[in-house]
């Protein structure tokens, strides 16, 4: 069958015909032509099903008529000399060999046969047998045109879940026998460039059945796919969104956590935790057990942008930092950028945690839940409009209050520690080109660790998103976002000092984003955003009429942060790929407000005030801004090994005020203003990435160096809470951080998991000619989050399809601390002499966790799928210090340490899904 020749020679006919059709079925139209002419058509009826034609044709040649009638189909035609018209699908029929087909000189016929066979034979092209015995479907795409000599065609389409109808994101679509591949977007869309002829496509994604399709492509075309879930993959525990993503993409320092595959990792109290899993990856840590906030590549915890459906979460923790506030049952993927931060994100120096919720099931009612020793979680989802719209609601809460009140320990009976969070997601596919999504989220924590104070804090978020596809190469999104974080303290003391103290920060953002695929080499991301901050820095009110506390309310702060951004993912060739972006951001501190100006070159204090300035509502107090460059490049030595380099320049206009080692719920956020400048950082990265054994194993080594300035710190003994002139207590200095990150990961097989090691150093420098503004003699000193060595091992061993063992081991260098080193007496009063700031360290931290997992059977027709997780947290009973504090007892200074979990903590959790 000669389907691959380039030169076309098709029989022509010059006779004419006059016919008229109006939305006529194509089969009926061909029958009409047969009745009015001597021609007879030959075809398969199924080729014409559902096809209609319209048009008036007067004295039209048969060739012209057929071209018009078949224009919107994949059908071609061939007219024989005896008036027979043969219809073909996709391909043309050739009746003449092209000139020069038979060469005049001798050639290697074996080489030609091999070349033609490998290029076009569906039998020999597939060098890898499919993993399952399922027949491989052959799909023909496009319509062959006469004289078309293109060597590449574009295949595109949407991939959805066959059960739920929801789009499948991050699905890898690979071409066997080549390095060509792509991944689906959040809405399940993909586009891939293929050579003409036969290509064997293979899909890969954890939790989705692998599928192979033999594609014969004649022209640009579309192929939509519906894929089944793969229940046999439930026991796997590894992080992956594309088989060779770490090698082929240009970005450095990027990780993706697939929430579906972390369920077996043993964590405290059996609670599946997305962000805790993130700390097992290189370059991401926290200050200790039970600490809130995360430190990425030597950065402060407030330098991370944590997003839930594009909205900001200011405090991502529950229950003293033991749990994260992100519900794992409603979450999809978590994309973490710690090196190459995309140009569309700004406002933080260190990283972006981009967390997306799953779309609701539009096919049928479904749900998922868990019951553990401290928490319970339930998520339900149901269609609103079949196959188009659905709603999902998830609620998670703790019943620890009931447990605490049941204990025999008298000191704990009156304590309180509770939380809950709720999330609702609505998604509606209006048509092929328009989609809307809406997310509402709320979380609340309340705890009392003393008999006189009740603390509470909450997060609230609303996200509205409209996605529009202009065509297969261009799409855009419009987002309206609002986030709010609050905390309050209710104090009921033994004297007349009762009070209520509160703080809140609210931000509203409007964002317009576009994605454009110019061609196979350039993909552009660009847009604009603007964000309005409203901060209530704090207020205190007497809670009883008899209270002697004076009311105080710190004036409100407002600010406007705006940006434009553009990035280009440029595939130079198969070896070189660039991702270059630029972001221009501005920030304006706005009135109504009062600001003090100070003498230049001297410490800020009440004594150095030169003027008090008043600003009207929306009047600009001070503006800041600048260009932020984001560049990364990848060079592939071969499909398995690449080297990457990156540079990131970032600006942060908002700061936390805290003199704690870790983030506290009572920390406050402060906007840049007349006296506090934005933080700025430059980061350089270099990495080597290698996959081997058919991508089963992944090894990477990344290094980075980061410099920063205007990093906020505080004077010794600073008063930060409810201070109207807090700038007099603050210092801004330099920072530097550097490190190496090593990761080895086994992705598949009975034994899978990863080992990560980070060597990371982080330093601050607070220097001034004035002693009260100089720390450690103006030299660089370790920051509170400087932890040189960090090792994590996560492993899962699959005994059978239903039983598996999991282990998690963590080791970290103890964090820095300031110790008392002596005492001295002045005027008969004894004072403690402290070391240089952060000169010493608390003991090193290490912990081993083990778990066993029991799956239910994997029958598809079950009412519900379930599994049990039995785990032991801190198997070794290590009393890891959370903090070290000092108490003077009878004139003697004694050191004490506090620990969160100093004994093994067993847990049994039941999980179900239907």
PDB file of N, CA and C in Angstrom, residues 284-326:
ATOM      1  N   UNK A 284      13.692  22.355  52.110  1.00  0.00           N
ATOM      2  CA  UNK A 284      12.490  22.803  52.814  1.00  0.00           C
ATOM      3  C   UNK A 284      12.512  22.223  54.220  1.00  0.00           C
ATOM      4  N   UNK A 285      12.394  23.073  55.230  1.00  0.00           N
ATOM      5  CA  UNK A 285      12.423  22.603  56.614  1.00  0.00           C
ATOM      6  C   UNK A 285      11.554  23.517  57.467  1.00  0.00           C
ATOM      7  N   UNK A 286      11.406  23.145  58.732  1.00  0.00           N
ATOM      8  CA  UNK A 286      10.783  24.054  59.691  1.00  0.00           C
ATOM      9  C   UNK A 286      11.659  24.116  60.938  1.00  0.00           C
ATOM     10  N   UNK A 287      11.264  24.978  61.878  1.00  0.00           N
ATOM     11  CA  UNK A 287      12.132  25.237  63.027  1.00  0.00           C
ATOM     12  C   UNK A 287      12.139  24.098  64.025  1.00  0.00           C
ATOM     13  N   UNK A 288      11.178  23.175  63.927  1.00  0.00           N
ATOM     14  CA  UNK A 288      11.150  22.060  64.861  1.00  0.00           C
ATOM     15  C   UNK A 288       9.772  21.468  64.958  1.00  0.00           C
ATOM     16  N   UNK A 289       9.658  20.399  65.731  1.00  0.00           N
ATOM     17  CA  UNK A 289       8.389  19.703  65.911  1.00  0.00           C
ATOM     18  C   UNK A 289       7.347  20.653  66.512  1.00  0.00           C
ATOM     19  N   UNK A 290       6.212  20.731  65.861  1.00  0.00           N
ATOM     20  CA  UNK A 290       5.162  21.604  66.365  1.00  0.00           C
ATOM     21  C   UNK A 290       5.333  23.056  65.993  1.00  0.00           C
ATOM     22  N   UNK A 291       6.343  23.376  65.157  1.00  0.00           N
ATOM     23  CA  UNK A 291       6.568  24.766  64.757  1.00  0.00           C
ATOM     24  C   UNK A 291       5.740  25.093  63.525  1.00  0.00           C
ATOM     25  N   UNK A 292       5.174  26.269  63.491  1.00  0.00           N
ATOM     26  CA  UNK A 292       4.456  26.715  62.306  1.00  0.00           C
ATOM     27  C   UNK A 292       5.422  27.404  61.366  1.00  0.00           C
ATOM     28  N   UNK A 293       5.046  27.465  60.101  1.00  0.00           N
ATOM     29  CA  UNK A 293       5.894  28.123  59.125  1.00  0.00           C
ATOM     30  C   UNK A 293       6.942  27.185  58.561  1.00  0.00           C
ATOM     31  N   UNK A 294       7.481  27.568  57.403  1.00  0.00           N
ATOM     32  CA  UNK A 294       8.460  26.745  56.699  1.00  0.00           C
ATOM     33  C   UNK A 294       9.605  27.621  56.231  1.00  0.00           C
ATOM     34  N   UNK A 295      10.788  27.074  56.307  1.00  0.00           N
ATOM     35  CA  UNK A 295      11.990  27.786  55.877  1.00  0.00           C
ATOM     36  C   UNK A 295      12.505  27.121  54.611  1.00  0.00           C
ATOM     37  N   UNK A 296      12.633  27.908  53.558  1.00  0.00           N
ATOM     38  CA  UNK A 296      13.038  27.393  52.258  1.00  0.00           C
ATOM     39  C   UNK A 296      14.352  28.045  51.862  1.00  0.00           C
ATOM     40  N   UNK A 297      15.357  27.213  51.679  1.00  0.00           N
ATOM     41  CA  UNK A 297      16.676  27.657  51.241  1.00  0.00           C
ATOM     42  C   UNK A 297      17.192  28.818  52.077  1.00  0.00           C
ATOM     43  N   UNK A 298      17.110  28.636  53.396  1.00  0.00           N
ATOM     44  CA  UNK A 298      17.682  29.625  54.299  1.00  0.00           C
ATOM     45  C   UNK A 298      16.881  30.890  54.447  1.00  0.00           C
ATOM     46  N   UNK A 299      15.619  30.893  54.024  1.00  0.00           N
ATOM     47  CA  UNK A 299      14.792  32.089  54.128  1.00  0.00           C
ATOM     48  C   UNK A 299      13.905  32.067  55.354  1.00  0.00           C
ATOM     49  N   UNK A 300      13.392  33.241  55.715  1.00  0.00           N
ATOM     50  CA  UNK A 300      12.451  33.348  56.826  1.00  0.00           C
ATOM     51  C   UNK A 300      11.114  32.718  56.442  1.00  0.00           C
ATOM     52  N   UNK A 301      10.351  32.371  57.467  1.00  0.00           N
ATOM     53  CA  UNK A 301       9.052  31.740  57.214  1.00  0.00           C
ATOM     54  C   UNK A 301       8.085  32.695  56.528  1.00  0.00           C
ATOM     55  N   UNK A 302       8.230  34.002  56.725  1.00  0.00           N
ATOM     56  CA  UNK A 302       7.304  34.942  56.083  1.00  0.00           C
ATOM     57  C   UNK A 302       7.678  35.212  54.629  1.00  0.00           C
ATOM     58  N   UNK A 303       8.741  34.583  54.127  1.00  0.00           N
ATOM     59  CA  UNK A 303       9.181  34.799  52.756  1.00  0.00           C
ATOM     60  C   UNK A 303       8.621  33.751  51.793  1.00  0.00           C
ATOM     61  N   UNK A 304       7.634  32.974  52.263  1.00  0.00           N
ATOM     62  CA  UNK A 304       6.991  31.970  51.422  1.00  0.00           C
ATOM     63  C   UNK A 304       5.574  32.421  51.073  1.00  0.00           C
ATOM     64  N   UNK A 305       5.248  32.335  49.799  1.00  0.00           N
ATOM     65  CA  UNK A 305       3.904  32.658  49.327  1.00  0.00           C
ATOM     66  C   UNK A 305       3.117  31.351  49.237  1.00  0.00           C
ATOM     67  N   UNK A 306       2.148  31.163  50.130  1.00  0.00           N
ATOM     68  CA  UNK A 306       1.360  29.940  50.173  1.00  0.00           C
ATOM     69  C   UNK A 306      -0.028  30.245  49.601  1.00  0.00           C
ATOM     70  N   UNK A 307      -0.345  29.603  48.483  1.00  0.00           N
ATOM     71  CA  UNK A 307      -1.566  29.888  47.741  1.00  0.00           C
ATOM     72  C   UNK A 307      -2.485  28.675  47.743  1.00  0.00           C
ATOM     73  N   UNK A 308      -3.765  28.922  47.903  1.00  0.00           N
ATOM     74  CA  UNK A 308      -4.800  27.903  47.744  1.00  0.00           C
ATOM     75  C   UNK A 308      -5.758  28.412  46.675  1.00  0.00           C
ATOM     76  N   UNK A 309      -5.739  27.763  45.525  1.00  0.00           N
ATOM     77  CA  UNK A 309      -6.510  28.247  44.361  1.00  0.00           C
ATOM     78  C   UNK A 309      -6.238  29.720  44.114  1.00  0.00           C
ATOM     79  N   UNK A 310      -4.965  30.069  44.168  1.00  0.00           N
ATOM     80  CA  UNK A 310      -4.426  31.408  43.879  1.00  0.00           C
ATOM     81  C   UNK A 310      -4.630  32.412  45.013  1.00  0.00           C
ATOM     82  N   UNK A 311      -5.423  32.084  46.035  1.00  0.00           N
ATOM     83  CA  UNK A 311      -5.612  32.977  47.171  1.00  0.00           C
ATOM     84  C   UNK A 311      -4.568  32.717  48.252  1.00  0.00           C
ATOM     85  N   UNK A 312      -4.188  33.752  48.985  1.00  0.00           N
ATOM     86  CA  UNK A 312      -3.103  33.649  49.963  1.00  0.00           C
ATOM     87  C   UNK A 312      -3.608  33.078  51.288  1.00  0.00           C
ATOM     88  N   UNK A 313      -2.861  32.101  51.825  1.00  0.00           N
ATOM     89  CA  UNK A 313      -3.080  31.583  53.171  1.00  0.00           C
ATOM     90  C   UNK A 313      -1.951  32.129  54.046  1.00  0.00           C
ATOM     91  N   UNK A 314      -2.289  32.966  55.023  1.00  0.00           N
ATOM     92  CA  UNK A 314      -1.262  33.608  55.839  1.00  0.00           C
ATOM     93  C   UNK A 314      -0.723  32.687  56.939  1.00  0.00           C
ATOM     94  N   UNK A 315      -1.577  31.870  57.515  1.00  0.00           N
ATOM     95  CA  UNK A 315      -1.109  30.947  58.556  1.00  0.00           C
ATOM     96  C   UNK A 315      -1.556  29.537  58.182  1.00  0.00           C
ATOM     97  N   UNK A 316      -0.657  28.717  57.600  1.00  0.00           N
ATOM     98  CA  UNK A 316      -1.066  27.410  57.075  1.00  0.00           C
ATOM     99  C   UNK A 316      -0.994  26.299  58.108  1.00  0.00           C
ATOM    100  N   UNK A 317      -1.301  26.594  59.390  1.00  0.00           N
ATOM    101  CA  UNK A 317      -1.108  25.576  60.427  1.00  0.00           C
ATOM    102  C   UNK A 317      -2.326  25.471  61.337  1.00  0.00           C
ATOM    103  N   UNK A 318      -2.473  24.280  61.920  1.00  0.00           N
ATOM    104  CA  UNK A 318      -3.463  23.986  62.951  1.00  0.00           C
ATOM    105  C   UNK A 318      -2.742  23.409  64.171  1.00  0.00           C
ATOM    106  N   UNK A 319      -3.394  23.530  65.328  1.00  0.00           N
ATOM    107  CA  UNK A 319      -3.036  22.709  66.483  1.00  0.00           C
ATOM    108  C   UNK A 319      -1.563  22.863  66.862  1.00  0.00           C
ATOM    109  N   UNK A 320      -1.144  24.123  67.134  1.00  0.00           N
ATOM    110  CA  UNK A 320       0.233  24.448  67.527  1.00  0.00           C
ATOM    111  C   UNK A 320       1.249  24.097  66.432  1.00  0.00           C
ATOM    112  N   UNK A 321       0.817  24.059  65.189  1.00  0.00           N
ATOM    113  CA  UNK A 321       1.729  23.722  64.106  1.00  0.00           C
ATOM    114  C   UNK A 321       1.890  22.246  63.850  1.00  0.00           C
ATOM    115  N   UNK A 322       1.180  21.393  64.581  1.00  0.00           N
ATOM    116  CA  UNK A 322       1.307  19.944  64.393  1.00  0.00           C
ATOM    117  C   UNK A 322       0.663  19.513  63.079  1.00  0.00           C
ATOM    118  N   UNK A 323      -0.454  20.148  62.704  1.00  0.00           N
ATOM    119  CA  UNK A 323      -1.115  19.845  61.441  1.00  0.00           C
ATOM    120  C   UNK A 323      -1.077  21.085  60.552  1.00  0.00           C
ATOM    121  N   UNK A 324      -1.156  20.859  59.223  1.00  0.00           N
ATOM    122  CA  UNK A 324      -1.320  21.992  58.315  1.00  0.00           C
ATOM    123  C   UNK A 324      -2.805  22.248  58.116  1.00  0.00           C
ATOM    124  N   UNK A 325      -3.133  23.448  57.675  1.00  0.00           N
ATOM    125  CA  UNK A 325      -4.539  23.836  57.531  1.00  0.00           C
ATOM    126  C   UNK A 325      -5.091  23.527  56.146  1.00  0.00           C
ATOM    127  N   UNK A 326      -4.370  22.744  55.345  1.00  0.00           N
ATOM    128  CA  UNK A 326      -4.810  22.381  54.008  1.00  0.00           C
ATOM    129  C   UNK A 326      -5.408  20.980  54.043  1.00  0.00           C
TER     130      UNK A 326
END
